[in-house]
Amino acid sequence: MKTREVIYEGKAKKMYRTDDENVLFVEYLDQVTALNGARKDEMIGKAELNNGISSFIFAWLQKQKIESHFLSKEGKTEQLVKKLEMIPLEIVLRNVAAGSFSKRFGIAQGTAIANPIIEFYYKADELDDPFINDDHVHYFSIATKEELATIRQMTLAINEKLQELFDLADLKLVDFKIEVGRTSEGTIVLADEISPDTCRLWDKKTNESLDKDVYRKKTGDLLAVYREVAKRLATIQEDK
Ligand code: ADP
Ligand code: UDP
């Protein structure tokens, strides 16, 4: 890889400037974190797995007319993406109760949620990404009312497409987190990554977790389950 200037080093990826001011080079890292970075481990091979899975999903979503920052998969652990003005929200959609939702509302993990629930978290590590609502989004000028309506619509559309995709891989999409940003033309598009780091994926038949929960809960081998997700996605024809 030629020398490039790092503009941001996060918990899972490094972002580099390129010769084109509208394009970023993304390097996935062999690192896994939980509890907002308080727990951190090196995990050799995770970068390649997540870059492969996320690139496959973004390419597949683009074929389904979901616009995103994704331009190309470069090496094993790298991508080129459109540089966006990020909207500092973690947008979570839930199809099934799990994680913080089950804890906060005392709802048994695995309870189906008939109409998907969308939640917003303000992306600010120093505040521990607080749960916020539409009024906070407007008060803090994070996004306009129209943009928020677009974000909700996009998130629901992405959920439908992802559910179709994961179903083909015999996986249930329990919940996921996405991030979005504005292009230089002001259009809101999907950004960041979609991987077992950012989704809860359960085996359709056994409800076994095939995602980062195995690391969060120390119940399994993260690389083994990410490899299983990659293997299942690889069986899906790209033209489906
Ligand atoms: P974190 O910041 O949560 O530790 P990462 O290690 O995944 O996360 O870092 C990637 C960073 O790049 C995130 O802050 C994310 O919001 C940002 N990002 C993702 N896609 C783009 C993009 N297309 N343009 C600009 N920034 C992006
Ligand atoms: N999530 C994420 N990044 C975060 C927090 C959550 O990608 O910083 C994802 C997580 O993997 C899950 C969904 O968002 O798929 C909902 O997570 P939840 O709110 O239940 O939080 P957690 O249990 O991870 O604390």
CSV table of C-alpha atoms and ligand atoms in Angstrom, one decimal:
chain,number,residue,atom,x,y,z
A,1,MET,CA,0.0,0.0,0.0
A,2,LYS,CA,1.4,3.4,-0.9
A,3,THR,CA,2.0,5.8,2.0
A,4,ARG,CA,-1.2,7.8,2.7
A,5,GLU,CA,-2.1,10.3,5.4
A,6,VAL,CA,-4.3,8.8,8.1
A,7,ILE,CA,-7.2,11.2,8.8
A,8,TYR,CA,-8.9,9.1,11.4
A,9,GLU,CA,-8.1,6.0,13.4
A,10,GLY,CA,-11.2,4.3,14.9
A,11,LYS,CA,-11.9,1.2,16.9
A,12,ALA,CA,-12.3,-1.0,13.8
A,13,LYS,CA,-10.9,0.9,10.8
A,14,LYS,CA,-8.4,3.5,9.7
A,15,MET,CA,-9.4,6.2,7.2
A,16,TYR,CA,-6.9,7.6,4.8
A,17,ARG,CA,-6.9,10.6,2.5
A,18,THR,CA,-6.4,9.9,-1.3
A,19,ASP,CA,-5.4,12.0,-4.3
A,20,ASP,CA,-9.1,12.6,-4.8
A,21,GLU,CA,-10.6,14.8,-2.1
A,22,ASN,CA,-14.0,13.1,-2.5
A,23,VAL,CA,-12.6,9.6,-2.0
A,24,LEU,CA,-11.3,7.9,1.2
A,25,PHE,CA,-9.2,4.7,1.5
A,26,VAL,CA,-10.4,2.5,4.4
A,27,GLU,CA,-8.3,-0.1,6.1
A,28,TYR,CA,-10.1,-2.6,8.3
A,29,LEU,CA,-8.2,-3.5,11.5
A,30,ASP,CA,-7.5,-6.9,13.2
A,31,GLN,CA,-9.0,-5.5,16.4
A,32,VAL,CA,-12.2,-6.1,18.3
A,33,THR,CA,-13.7,-3.9,21.0
A,34,ALA,CA,-16.7,-4.0,23.3
A,35,LEU,CA,-18.1,-1.6,26.0
A,36,ASN,CA,-17.2,1.4,23.8
A,37,GLY,CA,-13.6,0.4,23.5
A,38,ALA,CA,-13.0,-0.5,27.2
A,39,ARG,CA,-12.4,-4.1,26.2
A,40,LYS,CA,-10.1,-4.5,23.3
A,41,ASP,CA,-8.3,-7.5,21.7
A,42,GLU,CA,-6.2,-8.2,18.7
A,43,MET,CA,-7.9,-10.7,16.4
A,44,ILE,CA,-5.7,-11.7,13.4
A,45,GLY,CA,-7.9,-12.3,10.4
A,46,LYS,CA,-10.9,-10.2,11.5
A,47,ALA,CA,-10.0,-7.3,9.1
A,48,GLU,CA,-10.1,-9.6,6.1
A,49,LEU,CA,-13.4,-11.2,7.1
A,50,ASN,CA,-15.2,-7.9,7.9
A,51,ASN,CA,-13.9,-6.2,4.8
A,52,GLY,CA,-15.0,-9.1,2.7
A,53,ILE,CA,-18.4,-9.4,4.3
A,54,SER,CA,-19.1,-5.6,4.3
A,55,SER,CA,-17.9,-5.2,0.7
A,56,PHE,CA,-20.2,-8.1,-0.4
A,57,ILE,CA,-23.2,-6.6,1.4
A,58,PHE,CA,-22.7,-3.0,0.1
A,59,ALA,CA,-22.2,-4.3,-3.5
A,60,TRP,CA,-25.3,-6.4,-3.1
A,61,LEU,CA,-27.3,-3.5,-1.7
A,62,GLN,CA,-26.2,-1.2,-4.5
A,63,LYS,CA,-27.7,-3.7,-7.0
A,64,GLN,CA,-30.9,-3.4,-5.0
A,65,LYS,CA,-30.8,0.4,-5.5
A,66,ILE,CA,-29.6,1.2,-2.0
A,67,GLU,CA,-27.2,4.1,-2.5
A,68,SER,CA,-24.0,4.1,-0.4
A,69,HIS,CA,-20.5,5.3,-0.1
A,70,PHE,CA,-19.0,2.1,-1.4
A,71,LEU,CA,-16.8,2.4,-4.5
A,72,SER,CA,-14.6,-0.8,-4.5
A,73,LYS,CA,-12.9,-3.5,-2.5
A,74,GLU,CA,-9.2,-3.0,-2.9
A,75,GLY,CA,-6.9,-5.4,-1.1
A,76,LYS,CA,-7.9,-8.1,1.4
A,77,THR,CA,-8.5,-5.5,4.1
A,78,GLU,CA,-9.1,-2.3,2.2
A,79,GLN,CA,-11.8,-0.4,0.4
A,80,LEU,CA,-12.3,2.9,-1.5
A,81,VAL,CA,-15.4,4.9,-0.4
A,82,LYS,CA,-16.9,8.2,-1.2
A,83,LYS,CA,-15.9,10.7,1.5
A,84,LEU,CA,-19.0,11.9,3.2
A,85,GLU,CA,-20.0,14.5,5.8
A,86,MET,CA,-21.0,12.0,8.4
A,87,ILE,CA,-24.2,12.5,10.4
A,88,PRO,CA,-23.2,11.7,14.0
A,89,LEU,CA,-25.9,9.1,14.6
A,90,GLU,CA,-25.8,5.4,15.2
A,91,ILE,CA,-29.1,4.3,13.7
A,92,VAL,CA,-30.3,1.0,15.2
A,93,LEU,CA,-33.2,-1.1,13.8
A,94,ARG,CA,-34.6,-4.0,15.7
A,95,ASN,CA,-36.7,-6.9,14.4
A,96,VAL,CA,-36.3,-9.1,17.5
A,97,ALA,CA,-35.6,-8.1,21.1
A,98,ALA,CA,-32.0,-8.5,22.2
A,99,GLY,CA,-29.1,-6.6,23.8
A,100,SER,CA,-29.7,-3.2,25.3
A,101,PHE,CA,-33.4,-3.2,24.2
A,102,SER,CA,-34.1,-6.4,26.2
A,103,LYS,CA,-32.2,-5.0,29.2
A,104,ARG,CA,-33.8,-1.5,29.1
A,105,PHE,CA,-37.4,-2.7,28.7
A,106,GLY,CA,-37.2,-6.1,30.4
A,107,ILE,CA,-38.3,-7.9,27.3
A,108,ALA,CA,-37.1,-11.5,26.8
A,109,GLN,CA,-34.4,-11.8,24.3
A,110,GLY,CA,-35.8,-13.4,21.1
A,111,THR,CA,-39.3,-11.7,21.4
A,112,ALA,CA,-40.4,-10.8,17.8
A,113,ILE,CA,-41.0,-7.1,17.2
A,114,ALA,CA,-43.8,-7.0,14.6
A,115,ASN,CA,-43.1,-3.5,13.3
A,116,PRO,CA,-39.4,-2.8,13.3
A,117,ILE,CA,-38.3,-0.3,15.9
A,118,ILE,CA,-35.7,2.4,14.9
A,119,GLU,CA,-33.6,4.0,17.6
A,120,PHE,CA,-31.1,6.9,17.4
A,121,TYR,CA,-27.9,7.1,19.4
A,122,TYR,CA,-25.8,10.3,19.3
A,123,LYS,CA,-22.3,9.1,18.1
A,124,ALA,CA,-20.0,10.6,20.8
A,125,ASP,CA,-17.6,8.2,22.5
A,126,GLU,CA,-16.9,10.6,25.3
A,127,LEU,CA,-20.6,10.6,26.2
A,128,ASP,CA,-21.0,6.8,25.6
A,129,ASP,CA,-23.3,7.3,22.6
A,130,PRO,CA,-26.4,8.4,24.4
A,131,PHE,CA,-29.9,7.3,23.3
A,132,ILE,CA,-31.7,10.3,21.8
A,133,ASN,CA,-35.0,11.1,20.1
A,134,ASP,CA,-36.1,13.2,17.1
A,135,ASP,CA,-36.4,16.3,19.2
A,136,HIS,CA,-32.7,16.0,20.3
A,137,VAL,CA,-31.7,15.4,16.7
A,138,HIS,CA,-33.4,18.7,15.7
A,139,TYR,CA,-32.3,20.6,18.9
A,140,PHE,CA,-28.6,19.7,18.2
A,141,SER,CA,-29.0,20.4,14.5
A,142,ILE,CA,-27.8,16.9,13.7
A,143,ALA,CA,-30.2,16.6,10.8
A,144,THR,CA,-33.3,18.4,9.5
A,145,LYS,CA,-36.8,17.0,9.7
A,146,GLU,CA,-36.8,16.1,6.0
A,147,GLU,CA,-33.4,14.3,6.4
A,148,LEU,CA,-34.6,12.4,9.4
A,149,ALA,CA,-37.7,11.2,7.5
A,150,THR,CA,-35.3,10.1,4.7
A,151,ILE,CA,-33.1,8.3,7.2
A,152,ARG,CA,-36.0,6.4,8.6
A,153,GLN,CA,-37.3,5.4,5.1
A,154,MET,CA,-33.8,4.3,4.1
A,155,THR,CA,-33.3,2.3,7.3
A,156,LEU,CA,-36.5,0.4,6.7
A,157,ALA,CA,-35.6,-0.2,3.0
A,158,ILE,CA,-32.2,-1.5,4.1
A,159,ASN,CA,-33.8,-3.7,6.7
A,160,GLU,CA,-36.0,-5.4,4.0
A,161,LYS,CA,-33.1,-6.0,1.7
A,162,LEU,CA,-30.8,-7.2,4.4
A,163,GLN,CA,-33.5,-9.6,5.7
A,164,GLU,CA,-33.8,-11.0,2.2
A,165,LEU,CA,-30.1,-11.4,1.9
A,166,PHE,CA,-29.5,-13.0,5.3
A,167,ASP,CA,-32.5,-15.3,4.8
A,168,LEU,CA,-30.7,-16.8,1.8
A,169,ALA,CA,-27.8,-17.5,4.2
A,170,ASP,CA,-30.1,-19.1,6.7
A,171,LEU,CA,-29.6,-16.2,9.1
A,172,LYS,CA,-32.1,-14.2,11.0
A,173,LEU,CA,-31.4,-10.4,11.1
A,174,VAL,CA,-32.2,-9.6,14.8
A,175,ASP,CA,-31.0,-6.0,14.8
A,176,PHE,CA,-28.3,-3.8,13.2
A,177,LYS,CA,-26.6,-0.4,13.4
A,178,ILE,CA,-25.9,1.8,10.4
A,179,GLU,CA,-24.4,5.2,9.8
A,180,VAL,CA,-25.2,7.6,7.1
A,181,GLY,CA,-23.7,10.8,5.6
A,182,ARG,CA,-24.2,13.5,3.1
A,183,THR,CA,-22.5,13.4,-0.3
A,184,SER,CA,-21.0,16.6,-1.8
A,185,GLU,CA,-24.4,17.1,-3.5
A,186,GLY,CA,-26.2,16.8,-0.1
A,187,THR,CA,-27.8,13.4,-0.8
A,188,ILE,CA,-28.0,11.1,2.3
A,189,VAL,CA,-26.4,7.7,1.6
A,190,LEU,CA,-25.5,4.6,3.6
A,191,ALA,CA,-21.9,4.6,5.0
A,192,ASP,CA,-19.5,2.9,7.4
A,193,GLU,CA,-19.8,-0.9,7.4
A,194,ILE,CA,-22.4,-3.7,7.7
A,195,SER,CA,-20.8,-6.9,9.3
A,196,PRO,CA,-21.2,-9.2,12.2
A,197,ASP,CA,-19.7,-6.4,14.3
A,198,THR,CA,-22.7,-4.2,13.5
A,199,CYS,CA,-25.6,-6.8,13.2
A,200,ARG,CA,-27.0,-9.5,15.4
A,201,LEU,CA,-27.3,-12.6,13.2
A,202,TRP,CA,-28.9,-15.8,14.5
A,203,ASP,CA,-28.9,-19.1,12.8
A,204,LYS,CA,-32.4,-19.5,11.5
A,205,LYS,CA,-32.9,-23.0,12.9
A,206,THR,CA,-30.9,-23.0,16.2
A,207,ASN,CA,-30.9,-19.3,17.1
A,208,GLU,CA,-27.1,-19.6,17.7
A,209,SER,CA,-25.4,-16.2,17.6
A,210,LEU,CA,-23.1,-15.7,14.6
A,211,ASP,CA,-22.0,-12.1,15.4
A,212,LYS,CA,-20.0,-10.0,17.9
A,213,ASP,CA,-22.2,-11.2,20.8
A,214,VAL,CA,-19.9,-14.3,21.1
A,215,TYR,CA,-17.1,-11.8,22.0
A,216,ARG,CA,-19.3,-9.5,24.1
A,217,LYS,CA,-20.7,-12.5,26.1
A,218,LYS,CA,-17.5,-14.6,25.9
A,219,THR,CA,-19.5,-17.5,24.5
A,220,GLY,CA,-17.6,-18.5,21.4
A,221,ASP,CA,-14.8,-18.0,18.9
A,222,LEU,CA,-15.4,-14.7,17.0
A,223,LEU,CA,-13.2,-15.7,14.0
A,224,ALA,CA,-15.0,-19.0,13.6
A,225,VAL,CA,-18.4,-17.5,13.6
A,226,TYR,CA,-17.4,-14.6,11.2
A,227,ARG,CA,-15.9,-17.2,8.9
A,228,GLU,CA,-19.2,-19.1,9.0
A,229,VAL,CA,-21.1,-15.9,8.0
A,230,ALA,CA,-18.6,-15.2,5.2
A,231,LYS,CA,-19.0,-18.8,4.0
A,232,ARG,CA,-22.8,-18.7,4.0
A,233,LEU,CA,-22.8,-15.3,2.1
A,234,ALA,CA,-20.4,-16.7,-0.5
A,235,THR,CA,-22.9,-19.3,-1.5
A,236,ILE,CA,-25.4,-16.6,-2.6
A,237,GLN,CA,-25.3,-15.7,-6.2
A,238,GLU,CA,-24.4,-12.0,-6.6
A,239,ASP,CA,-27.2,-11.6,-9.2
A,240,LYS,CA,-30.0,-12.7,-6.8
B,1,ADP,P1,-15.5,4.3,15.5
B,1,ADP,O1,-15.3,5.7,15.1
B,1,ADP,O2,-16.8,4.0,16.0
B,1,ADP,O3,-14.4,3.8,16.3
B,1,ADP,P2,-14.5,2.9,13.0
B,1,ADP,O4,-13.2,2.3,13.6
B,1,ADP,O5,-15.3,2.0,12.2
B,1,ADP,O6,-15.5,3.4,14.1
B,1,ADP,O7,-14.1,4.2,12.2
B,1,ADP,C1,-14.6,4.5,11.0
B,1,ADP,C2,-15.0,6.0,11.1
B,1,ADP,O8,-15.2,6.5,9.8
B,1,ADP,C3,-16.3,6.2,11.9
B,1,ADP,O9,-16.2,7.3,12.7
B,1,ADP,C4,-17.3,6.5,10.7
B,1,ADP,O10,-18.3,7.3,11.2
B,1,ADP,C5,-16.5,7.1,9.7
B,1,ADP,N1,-16.9,6.9,8.3
B,1,ADP,C6,-17.5,5.8,7.8
B,1,ADP,N2,-17.8,6.0,6.5
B,1,ADP,C7,-17.3,7.2,6.1
B,1,ADP,C8,-17.3,8.0,4.9
B,1,ADP,N3,-17.8,7.5,3.8
B,1,ADP,N4,-16.9,9.3,5.0
B,1,ADP,C9,-16.4,9.8,6.1
B,1,ADP,N5,-16.3,9.1,7.3
B,1,ADP,C10,-16.8,7.8,7.3
B,2,UDP,N1,-24.2,-1.7,17.6
B,2,UDP,C1,-23.1,-1.3,16.9
B,2,UDP,N2,-22.3,-0.4,17.5
B,2,UDP,C2,-22.5,0.2,18.7
B,2,UDP,C3,-23.7,-0.3,19.4
B,2,UDP,C4,-24.5,-1.2,18.8
B,2,UDP,O1,-22.8,-1.8,15.8
B,2,UDP,O2,-21.7,1.0,19.1
B,2,UDP,C5,-25.1,-2.7,17.0
B,2,UDP,C6,-25.1,-4.0,17.7
B,2,UDP,O3,-24.1,-4.9,17.1
B,2,UDP,C7,-26.5,-4.6,17.5
B,2,UDP,C8,-27.3,-3.3,17.4
B,2,UDP,O4,-26.4,-2.2,17.1
B,2,UDP,O5,-26.6,-5.2,16.3
B,2,UDP,C9,-28.1,-3.0,18.7
B,2,UDP,O6,-27.2,-2.9,19.8
B,2,UDP,P1,-27.7,-2.7,21.3
B,2,UDP,O7,-28.3,-1.4,21.4
B,2,UDP,O8,-28.5,-3.9,21.7
B,2,UDP,O9,-26.4,-2.6,22.1
B,2,UDP,P2,-25.4,-3.6,22.8
B,2,UDP,O10,-26.1,-4.8,23.3
B,2,UDP,O11,-24.4,-3.9,21.7
B,2,UDP,O12,-24.8,-2.7,23.9
